[in-house]
Amino acid sequence: MADETNALVADAAQAVTETADGVKAKFSKAIDDARAGALALGKDLQEKAAPYTEKLSSGELLAEAKAIGEQAKERALHLAADGKVKASDAITSLGKVVADNAGLVDDKLGEKYGDYARSAARALQETGAKLESKDLEELGKEATEFVKKNPVIAAGALIAVGFALTKLLGGKSDEEA
């Protein structure tokens, strides 16, 4: 019985690992898309600014710079909105996968664990829906409030994100240097 339960737990763990890998791939794709968009935006701005670098400041130049800045702002907001949608979809998809496998968990581990899976699935789907329903400004305000209330957690999260981005963007570790 213990071997059968261990096998069932291992099967469930494998399913969760595969699902997590799929979600991780979606998040990586969203980050790659955002990075590519930001790089393209930077190159585009450099190309547009190049003819003006030798000109003196003037009202016309200032107006053009403001227009380019507005275009950059709009494009950045569009990229951020796309990232929000992709993140929301990934969370919702993970919730659906967990919900779809709750019956299997019922059969293999018992109804109690299946209920846990359904509860986790609902929480994931609700989180995805909440993220989708909020606009970027509201998300920014909530993030600011969180940082004010929990500066240590926020600093730790920023360190973790920085570390992950460094690894993702090809930073070298001390061992490779």
Coordinates of C-alpha atoms in Angstrom, one line a residue:
M1 CA 0.0 0.0 0.0
A2 CA 2.8 2.4 0.9
D3 CA 4.6 1.6 -2.4
E4 CA 1.4 2.3 -4.3
T5 CA 0.8 5.6 -2.5
N6 CA 4.4 6.6 -3.1
A7 CA 4.0 5.8 -6.8
L8 CA 0.8 7.8 -6.9
V9 CA 2.5 10.8 -5.2
A10 CA 5.4 10.5 -7.7
D11 CA 3.0 10.5 -10.6
A12 CA 1.2 13.6 -9.2
A13 CA 4.6 15.3 -8.6
Q14 CA 5.6 14.5 -12.2
A15 CA 2.4 16.0 -13.5
V16 CA 2.9 19.1 -11.4
T17 CA 6.5 19.4 -12.6
E18 CA 5.5 19.1 -16.2
T19 CA 2.8 21.7 -15.7
A20 CA 5.3 24.0 -14.0
D21 CA 7.7 23.6 -16.8
G22 CA 5.0 24.6 -19.3
V23 CA 4.1 27.7 -17.3
K24 CA 7.8 28.5 -16.9
A25 CA 8.2 28.3 -20.7
K26 CA 5.3 30.7 -21.2
F27 CA 6.8 33.2 -18.7
S28 CA 10.2 32.9 -20.4
K29 CA 8.6 33.5 -23.7
A30 CA 6.8 36.6 -22.4
I31 CA 10.1 37.9 -20.9
D32 CA 11.9 37.2 -24.2
D33 CA 9.1 39.0 -26.1
A34 CA 9.3 42.0 -23.8
R35 CA 13.1 42.1 -24.0
A36 CA 13.0 41.9 -27.8
G37 CA 10.4 44.7 -27.8
A38 CA 12.5 46.9 -25.5
L39 CA 15.7 46.3 -27.6
A40 CA 13.8 47.2 -30.8
L41 CA 12.4 50.2 -29.1
G42 CA 15.9 51.3 -28.0
K43 CA 17.3 50.9 -31.5
D44 CA 14.3 52.7 -33.0
L45 CA 14.8 55.6 -30.6
Q46 CA 18.5 55.8 -31.3
E47 CA 17.9 55.8 -35.1
K48 CA 15.3 58.6 -34.7
A49 CA 17.5 60.6 -32.4
A50 CA 20.7 60.3 -34.5
P51 CA 19.9 63.2 -37.0
Y52 CA 19.2 65.6 -34.1
T53 CA 22.3 65.0 -32.0
E54 CA 24.2 67.7 -33.8
K55 CA 21.4 70.2 -33.9
L56 CA 21.0 72.9 -31.4
S57 CA 18.1 72.9 -29.0
S58 CA 15.1 74.6 -30.6
G59 CA 11.3 74.6 -30.1
E60 CA 10.9 72.3 -33.1
L61 CA 13.4 69.8 -31.8
L62 CA 11.8 69.8 -28.4
A63 CA 8.4 69.2 -29.9
E64 CA 9.8 66.3 -31.9
A65 CA 11.5 64.9 -28.8
K66 CA 8.2 65.0 -26.9
A67 CA 6.4 63.2 -29.8
I68 CA 9.0 60.5 -29.8
G69 CA 8.8 60.3 -26.0
E70 CA 5.0 59.8 -26.3
Q71 CA 5.5 57.1 -28.9
A72 CA 7.9 55.3 -26.6
K73 CA 5.6 55.6 -23.7
E74 CA 2.7 54.2 -25.7
R75 CA 4.8 51.4 -27.0
A76 CA 6.1 50.6 -23.5
L77 CA 2.5 50.6 -22.1
H78 CA 1.4 48.3 -24.9
L79 CA 4.3 45.9 -24.2
A80 CA 3.5 45.9 -20.4
A81 CA -0.2 45.2 -21.2
D82 CA 0.8 42.3 -23.4
G83 CA 3.0 41.0 -20.6
K84 CA 0.1 41.3 -18.1
V85 CA -2.2 39.3 -20.5
K86 CA 0.4 36.6 -21.0
A87 CA 1.1 36.3 -17.2
S88 CA -2.7 36.2 -16.5
D89 CA -3.2 33.5 -19.2
A90 CA -0.3 31.4 -17.8
I91 CA -1.7 31.5 -14.3
T92 CA -5.2 30.7 -15.5
S93 CA -3.9 27.9 -17.6
L94 CA -2.0 26.4 -14.7
G95 CA -5.3 26.6 -12.6
K96 CA -7.1 24.8 -15.4
V97 CA -4.5 22.0 -15.5
V98 CA -4.7 21.6 -11.8
A99 CA -8.5 21.5 -11.9
D100 CA -8.4 19.0 -14.8
N101 CA -6.2 16.7 -12.7
A102 CA -8.2 16.9 -9.5
G103 CA -10.2 13.9 -10.4
L104 CA -7.1 11.9 -10.9
V105 CA -5.8 13.0 -7.5
D106 CA -9.2 11.9 -6.1
D107 CA -8.8 8.5 -7.6
K108 CA -5.2 8.0 -6.7
L109 CA -4.7 9.8 -3.4
G110 CA -8.2 10.3 -2.0
E111 CA -11.0 12.9 -2.1
K112 CA -9.3 15.1 0.6
Y113 CA -6.3 15.7 -1.7
G114 CA -8.5 16.2 -4.7
D115 CA -10.3 18.9 -2.8
Y116 CA -7.0 20.6 -2.1
A117 CA -6.2 20.4 -5.8
R118 CA -9.6 21.9 -6.7
S119 CA -9.1 24.7 -4.1
A120 CA -5.7 25.5 -5.5
A121 CA -7.1 25.5 -9.0
R122 CA -9.8 27.9 -8.0
A123 CA -7.3 30.2 -6.3
L124 CA -5.1 30.2 -9.4
Q125 CA -7.9 30.9 -11.7
E126 CA -9.2 33.7 -9.5
T127 CA -5.8 35.2 -9.3
G128 CA -5.5 35.1 -13.1
A129 CA -8.9 36.7 -13.5
K130 CA -8.0 39.4 -11.0
L131 CA -4.8 40.2 -12.7
E132 CA -6.6 40.4 -16.1
S133 CA -9.2 42.7 -14.7
K134 CA -6.9 45.3 -13.2
D135 CA -5.3 48.0 -15.3
L136 CA -1.6 48.7 -15.2
E137 CA -2.0 51.9 -13.1
E138 CA -3.9 50.0 -10.5
L139 CA -1.3 47.2 -10.4
G140 CA 1.5 49.8 -10.1
K141 CA -0.3 51.4 -7.1
E142 CA -0.7 48.0 -5.4
A143 CA 2.9 47.3 -6.0
T144 CA 3.9 50.6 -4.5
E145 CA 1.7 50.0 -1.4
F146 CA 3.2 46.5 -1.0
V147 CA 6.7 47.9 -1.1
K148 CA 5.8 50.5 1.5
K149 CA 4.2 47.9 3.8
N150 CA 6.8 45.1 3.2
P151 CA 10.1 46.7 2.3
V152 CA 12.2 43.7 3.3
I153 CA 10.1 41.2 1.3
A154 CA 10.2 43.6 -1.7
A155 CA 14.0 44.0 -1.5
G156 CA 14.3 40.2 -1.3
A157 CA 12.0 39.8 -4.3
L158 CA 14.0 42.4 -6.3
I159 CA 17.2 40.6 -5.5
A160 CA 15.7 37.3 -6.7
V161 CA 14.4 38.9 -9.9
G162 CA 17.7 40.6 -10.5
F163 CA 19.5 37.3 -10.1
A164 CA 17.0 35.5 -12.4
L165 CA 17.3 38.3 -15.0
T166 CA 21.1 38.1 -14.8
K167 CA 21.0 34.4 -15.4
L168 CA 18.4 34.8 -18.1
L169 CA 20.3 37.5 -19.9
G170 CA 23.5 35.5 -20.0
G171 CA 25.4 36.9 -17.0
K172 CA 28.4 34.9 -16.0
S173 CA 28.7 33.4 -12.6
D174 CA 31.9 33.6 -10.5
E175 CA 32.8 30.1 -11.5
E176 CA 32.7 31.0 -15.3
A177 CA 34.6 34.2 -14.9

